[in-house]
Coordinates of C-alpha atoms and ligand atoms in Angstrom, one line a residue:
Chain A
X1 CA -6.7 4.4 -14.0
X2 CA -5.6 7.9 -14.9
X3 CA -4.0 10.3 -12.5
X4 CA -7.1 12.5 -12.4
X5 CA -9.5 9.6 -11.8
X6 CA -11.2 9.9 -8.4
X7 CA -10.6 7.4 -5.5
X8 CA -12.6 7.3 -2.3
X9 CA -10.7 4.9 -0.1
X10 CA -12.1 2.5 2.5
X11 CA -11.3 2.8 6.2
X12 CA -8.5 0.1 6.4
X13 CA -5.1 1.7 6.5
X14 CA -6.9 5.1 6.1
X15 CA -6.4 4.9 2.3
X16 CA -2.7 3.9 2.4
X17 CA -3.1 0.9 0.0
X18 CA -5.0 3.1 -2.5
X19 CA -2.7 6.1 -2.4
X20 CA 0.5 4.2 -2.5
X21 CA -0.8 2.3 -5.5
X22 CA -1.9 5.4 -7.3
X23 CA 1.5 6.9 -7.0
X24 CA 1.3 9.2 -4.0
X25 CA 4.5 9.4 -1.9
X26 CA 3.5 8.0 1.5
X27 CA 6.0 10.2 3.4
X28 CA 3.6 13.2 3.1
X29 CA 0.8 11.1 4.5
X30 CA 3.0 9.9 7.4
X31 CA 3.9 13.5 8.2
X32 CA 0.3 14.5 8.0
X33 CA -0.7 11.7 10.4
X34 CA 2.0 13.0 12.8
X35 CA 0.5 16.5 12.7
X36 CA 3.5 18.1 10.9
X37 CA 3.3 21.1 8.6
X38 CA 5.2 19.2 6.0
X39 CA 2.3 16.8 5.7
X40 CA -0.1 16.5 2.7
X41 CA -2.6 18.9 4.4
X42 CA -0.2 21.0 6.3
X43 CA -0.6 18.8 9.4
X44 CA -4.1 19.8 10.4
X45 CA -6.2 16.8 9.2
X46 CA -4.7 13.7 10.8
X47 CA -5.9 11.2 8.2
X48 CA -8.0 13.2 5.8
X49 CA -5.3 13.0 3.1
X50 CA -5.9 15.2 0.1
X51 CA -3.9 14.9 -3.1
X52 CA -5.9 16.6 -5.9
X53 CA -3.4 15.6 -8.6
X54 CA -4.0 11.9 -7.8
X55 CA -7.8 12.2 -7.3
X56 CA -7.9 12.0 -3.5
X57 CA -10.2 14.4 -1.8
X58 CA -10.2 13.0 1.7
X59 CA -11.7 10.3 3.7
X60 CA -14.8 10.4 5.8
X61 CA -14.9 9.7 9.6
X62 CA -18.6 9.0 9.3
X63 CA -18.8 5.8 7.4
X64 CA -21.2 5.7 4.5
X65 CA -20.7 9.4 3.5
X66 CA -18.4 8.1 0.8
X67 CA -21.3 6.8 -1.3
X68 CA -23.0 10.2 -2.0
X69 CA -19.6 11.9 -2.3
X70 CA -18.7 9.4 -5.0
X71 CA -21.9 10.1 -6.8
X72 CA -20.8 13.7 -6.7
X73 CA -17.5 12.8 -8.2
X74 CA -19.3 10.8 -10.9
X75 CA -21.6 13.7 -11.7
X76 CA -18.6 16.0 -12.0
X77 CA -17.0 13.6 -14.4
X78 CA -20.1 13.3 -16.5
X79 CA -20.5 17.1 -16.8
X80 CA -16.9 18.2 -17.3
X81 CA -16.5 15.7 -20.2
X82 CA -13.1 14.6 -18.9
X83 CA -14.2 10.9 -18.8
X84 CA -12.8 10.5 -15.3
X85 CA -13.7 7.3 -13.5
X86 CA -14.5 7.0 -9.7
X87 CA -13.3 4.0 -7.7
X88 CA -15.2 4.1 -4.5
X89 CA -14.2 1.6 -1.7
X90 CA -16.1 0.6 1.4
X91 CA -16.2 -2.2 4.1
X92 CA -18.9 -4.8 4.6
X93 CA -20.1 -2.9 7.7
X94 CA -20.3 0.3 5.8
X95 CA -22.6 -1.4 3.3
X96 CA -25.3 -1.2 5.9
X97 CA -25.8 2.5 5.6
X98 CA -28.9 3.8 3.8
X99 CA -26.7 6.1 1.7
X100 CA -25.5 3.1 -0.2
X101 CA -28.9 2.4 -1.6
X102 CA -29.6 6.0 -2.6
X103 CA -26.2 6.3 -4.2
X104 CA -26.4 2.9 -6.0
X105 CA -29.7 4.0 -7.4
X106 CA -28.6 7.4 -8.6
X107 CA -25.4 6.1 -10.1
X108 CA -27.2 3.3 -12.0
X109 CA -30.0 5.5 -13.1
X110 CA -27.7 8.2 -14.5
X111 CA -25.0 5.7 -15.7
X112 CA -22.3 7.4 -13.6
X113 CA -18.8 6.2 -14.2
X114 CA -18.3 4.6 -10.8
X115 CA -16.7 1.3 -9.7
X116 CA -18.0 0.3 -6.3
X117 CA -15.4 -1.9 -4.5
X118 CA -16.6 -3.6 -1.3
X119 CA -13.6 -4.7 0.8
X120 CA -15.4 -7.4 2.7
X121 CA -13.1 -8.5 5.5
X122 CA -16.1 -10.3 7.1
X123 CA -15.9 -8.1 10.3
X124 CA -17.4 -4.8 11.2
X125 CA -15.3 -4.1 14.3
X126 CA -16.4 -7.2 16.3
X127 CA -19.6 -8.1 14.3
X128 CA -19.3 -10.9 11.7
X129 CA -20.8 -10.1 8.4
X130 CA -23.2 -13.0 8.6
X131 CA -24.8 -11.3 11.6
X132 CA -25.5 -8.0 9.8
X133 CA -26.1 -8.9 6.2
X134 CA -28.9 -11.4 5.3
X135 CA -27.4 -12.9 2.1
X136 CA -24.0 -14.4 1.4
X137 CA -22.7 -11.9 -1.1
X138 CA -22.9 -8.1 -0.9
X139 CA -22.3 -8.2 -4.6
X140 CA -25.8 -9.5 -5.1
X141 CA -27.1 -6.0 -4.3
X142 CA -26.0 -5.1 -7.8
X143 CA -28.8 -7.0 -9.4
X144 CA -31.5 -4.8 -7.9
X145 CA -29.9 -1.7 -9.4
X146 CA -29.3 -3.2 -12.9
X147 CA -25.5 -3.1 -12.7
X148 CA -23.0 -6.0 -12.9
X149 CA -21.9 -7.5 -9.6
X150 CA -19.0 -9.8 -9.1
X151 CA -17.3 -11.6 -6.2
X152 CA -13.6 -11.9 -6.4
X153 CA -10.9 -13.4 -4.1
X154 CA -9.8 -10.4 -2.2
X155 CA -6.5 -12.1 -1.2
X156 CA -5.6 -12.4 -4.9
X157 CA -4.3 -9.0 -6.0
X158 CA -4.3 -10.0 -9.6
X159 CA -7.9 -11.1 -9.5
X160 CA -8.9 -7.7 -8.0
X161 CA -6.8 -5.8 -10.6
X162 CA -8.4 -7.6 -13.5
X163 CA -12.0 -7.2 -12.2
X164 CA -11.5 -3.5 -11.5
X165 CA -9.8 -3.0 -14.9
X166 CA -12.8 -4.4 -16.7
X167 CA -15.2 -2.3 -14.6
X168 CA -13.2 0.9 -15.2
X169 CA -13.3 0.3 -18.9
X170 CA -17.0 -0.2 -18.8
X171 CA -17.4 3.0 -16.7
X172 CA -15.2 5.0 -19.0
X173 CA -17.2 3.9 -22.0
X174 CA -20.3 5.4 -20.5
X175 CA -21.9 2.1 -19.6
X176 CA -22.4 3.0 -15.9
X177 CA -21.4 1.6 -12.5
X178 CA -20.4 -1.9 -11.4
X179 CA -20.0 -3.5 -8.0
X180 CA -17.1 -5.7 -7.1
X181 CA -17.0 -7.5 -3.8
X182 CA -13.5 -8.6 -2.6
X183 CA -13.6 -11.3 0.0
X184 CA -10.6 -10.4 2.2
X185 CA -9.3 -10.7 5.8
X186 CA -8.2 -8.6 8.7
X187 CA -5.1 -10.0 10.4
X188 CA -4.9 -7.7 13.3
X189 CA -7.2 -5.7 15.6
X190 CA -9.8 -3.3 14.2
X191 CA -7.9 -0.3 15.7
X192 CA -4.5 -0.3 17.3
X193 CA -5.0 -0.4 21.1
X194 CA -8.3 -2.2 21.0
X195 CA -8.8 -6.0 21.6
X196 CA -9.2 -8.2 18.5
X197 CA -12.5 -10.0 19.0
X198 CA -15.3 -11.7 17.2
X199 CA -18.5 -11.0 19.1
X200 CA -17.3 -11.1 22.7
X201 CA -14.5 -13.7 22.1
X202 CA -10.9 -12.7 21.6
X203 CA -9.4 -14.2 18.5
X204 CA -6.9 -16.9 19.3
X205 CA -3.4 -17.8 18.1
X206 CA -5.0 -20.6 16.1
X207 CA -7.3 -18.1 14.4
X208 CA -4.3 -16.1 13.3
X209 CA -2.4 -19.2 12.0
X210 CA -5.5 -20.1 10.0
X211 CA -6.0 -16.5 8.7
X212 CA -2.3 -16.1 7.6
X213 CA -2.5 -19.1 5.4
X214 CA -4.2 -16.6 3.1
X215 CA -1.7 -13.8 3.4
X216 CA -2.0 -11.8 0.1
X217 CA 1.7 -10.8 0.2
X218 CA 2.9 -14.4 0.7
X219 CA 0.5 -15.9 -1.8
X220 CA 1.6 -13.5 -4.5
X221 CA 5.3 -13.8 -3.7
X222 CA 5.1 -17.6 -4.0
X223 CA 3.2 -17.3 -7.3
X224 CA 5.7 -14.9 -8.8
X225 CA 8.7 -17.0 -7.6
X226 CA 7.1 -20.1 -9.2
X227 CA 6.4 -18.3 -12.4
X228 CA 10.0 -17.0 -12.5
X229 CA 8.8 -13.4 -12.6
X230 CA 10.5 -12.7 -9.3
X231 CA 13.8 -14.1 -8.0
X232 CA 15.0 -14.5 -4.4
X233 CA 17.6 -11.8 -5.2
X234 CA 15.1 -9.4 -6.6
X235 CA 12.8 -9.9 -3.6
X236 CA 15.6 -9.0 -1.3
X237 CA 16.5 -5.9 -3.3
X238 CA 12.8 -4.8 -3.2
X239 CA 12.8 -5.3 0.6
X240 CA 16.0 -3.3 1.0
X241 CA 14.7 -0.4 -1.1
X242 CA 11.5 -0.3 0.9
X243 CA 13.4 -0.4 4.2
X244 CA 15.4 2.6 3.0
X245 CA 12.2 4.4 1.9
X246 CA 10.7 3.7 5.4
X247 CA 13.7 5.2 7.2
X248 CA 13.6 8.3 5.0
X249 CA 9.9 8.7 5.5
X250 CA 10.2 8.6 9.2
X251 CA 13.1 11.0 9.2
X252 CA 11.1 13.4 7.0
X253 CA 8.0 13.1 9.4
X254 CA 10.1 13.5 12.5
X255 CA 12.0 16.6 11.2
X256 CA 8.8 18.5 10.4
X257 CA 7.4 21.0 12.9
X258 CA 3.7 21.3 13.9
X259 CA 1.6 23.8 12.0
X260 CA 1.3 27.3 13.4
X261 CA -2.1 27.8 15.1
X262 CA -2.7 30.9 13.0
X263 CA -3.3 28.6 9.9
X264 CA -6.5 27.1 11.5
X265 CA -8.8 29.8 10.1
X266 CA -7.4 29.3 6.6
X267 CA -8.9 25.8 6.5
X268 CA -12.2 26.6 8.2
X269 CA -13.8 29.2 6.0
X270 CA -14.0 29.4 2.2
X271 CA -12.2 32.4 0.8
Chain B
X1 CA -6.4 -8.0 -19.2
X2 CA -3.2 -10.0 -19.4
X3 CA -0.6 -8.7 -17.0
X4 CA 2.9 -8.2 -18.3
X5 CA 5.9 -9.0 -16.1
X6 CA 6.5 -5.4 -15.2
X7 CA 2.8 -5.0 -14.1
X8 CA 3.0 -8.0 -11.9
X9 CA 6.1 -6.6 -10.3
X10 CA 4.4 -3.3 -9.8
X11 CA 1.5 -5.0 -8.0
X12 CA 4.0 -7.0 -5.9
X13 CA 6.0 -3.8 -4.9
X14 CA 2.8 -1.9 -4.1
X15 CA 1.6 -4.8 -1.8
X16 CA 4.9 -5.1 0.0
X17 CA 5.2 -1.3 0.4
X18 CA 1.7 -1.0 1.7
X19 CA 2.4 -3.8 4.2
X20 CA 5.6 -2.1 5.4
X21 CA 4.1 1.4 5.7
X22 CA 1.0 0.0 7.4
X23 CA 3.1 -1.7 10.0
X24 CA 5.1 1.5 10.5
X25 CA 1.9 3.5 11.2
X26 CA 0.8 0.8 13.7
X27 CA 4.1 0.8 15.4
X28 CA 4.3 4.6 15.6
X29 CA 0.8 4.8 17.1
X30 CA 1.8 2.3 19.8
X31 CA 4.9 4.6 20.5
X32 CA 2.8 7.7 20.7
X33 CA 4.4 9.0 17.5
X34 CA 1.2 9.1 15.3
X35 CA -1.8 11.3 16.0
X36 CA -5.4 10.0 16.4
X37 CA -5.9 6.3 15.7
X38 CA -4.9 3.7 13.2
X39 CA -7.1 1.1 11.6
X40 CA -4.5 -1.3 10.1
X41 CA -4.9 -2.7 6.6
X42 CA -2.7 -5.8 7.4
X43 CA -4.2 -8.8 5.7
X44 CA -6.6 -6.7 3.6
X45 CA -4.2 -4.8 1.4
X46 CA -5.0 -6.6 -1.9
X47 CA -8.4 -4.9 -2.7
X48 CA -7.0 -1.3 -2.5
X49 CA -3.7 -2.2 -4.2
X50 CA -5.4 -4.3 -6.9
X51 CA -8.0 -1.5 -7.5
X52 CA -5.6 1.4 -7.7
X53 CA -2.3 0.1 -9.3
X54 CA -3.3 0.5 -13.0
Ligands
TPP301 C1 -21.6 6.0 10.7 C2 -20.5 5.4 11.6 N1 -20.7 4.4 12.5 C3 -19.7 3.8 13.2 C4 -18.4 4.2 13.0 C5 -17.3 3.6 13.9 N2 -16.6 2.7 13.0 C6 -15.4 3.0 12.5 S1 -14.7 1.8 11.6 C7 -16.1 0.8 11.9 C8 -16.2 -0.6 11.3 C9 -16.5 -0.6 9.9 O1 -16.6 -1.9 9.4 P1 -16.4 -2.1 7.8 O2 -17.2 -1.2 7.0 O3 -16.7 -3.6 7.6 O4 -14.9 -1.8 7.6 P2 -13.6 -2.5 8.2 O5 -13.3 -1.7 9.4 O6 -14.0 -3.9 8.6 O7 -12.6 -2.4 7.2 C10 -17.0 1.4 12.7 C11 -18.2 0.8 13.2 C12 -18.2 5.3 12.1 N3 -16.9 5.7 11.9 N4 -19.2 5.8 11.4

């Protein structure tokens, strides 16, 4: 993807995986989430991170609004001739919104350059996907809109990267949208502070042991060590560098001051 | 798409950084040092990282 390609992130991690990977410095997002004026939106948005240089124009608290917004990005790209691509991510629960169908239809009909990425962690808060979606694969929806649909192992970061790369090339060539469903997992609670349940049952220690056999970080680490792409020493160096980055990001966020209340009007009304 | 060594390392680094920052956000929310709420990505980082790294 190019810097100016659009990304609409899914709810997990409030877009952190997407923006880190697209080259945004996460310390500004941390400061934003801490309500500091040094944050990416001056500390007034909590998690609606905006970074126009990297194609991030915020998240939506109301799930499903990302679909039509992504169609808007796609129309912008088609009209401005810049050949920007849109990567629009959403969860399995979010796929139930009616906005998905309208947006899939418009995007397919107008051959908009959108890659729809379903991050299917098989749970919508406490509701298992099999209880809210009648067929096994959400990717099968693609067929009805005449676009390619593919299921990939969402714990295999390489498989995801390859599938998205292919779909991005297709979109950029003017051939229209694609749908990629990544079968993934959620290792912890839906939201910090809430119990972690499936239906009315708490997830058990055994559940977590089973889930973590498919840890995307560990799986990839083992693969790279085996291939000789990564050495133990390099792994430790990367860990150390990240620990230093984390400390610096916390220090940056803690040092910032809250925004002055007088700026509130600046963000409410168009000038 | 055939990934070069550097690209694989980029993916790895982005995954590990995401995990580390995500856990930091979770920890800070528990300590009252993050505003609002936090929906952790832990376990489900690969779709976002794989989609946005290249
Ligand atoms: C329209 C709407 N309904 C409900 C919610 C509350 N809510 C926030 S996250 C979430 C779960 C969404 O599940 P899914 O789309 O599968 O994403 P996941 O959280 O599993 O990554 C819900 C119900 C919301 N934000 N918006």
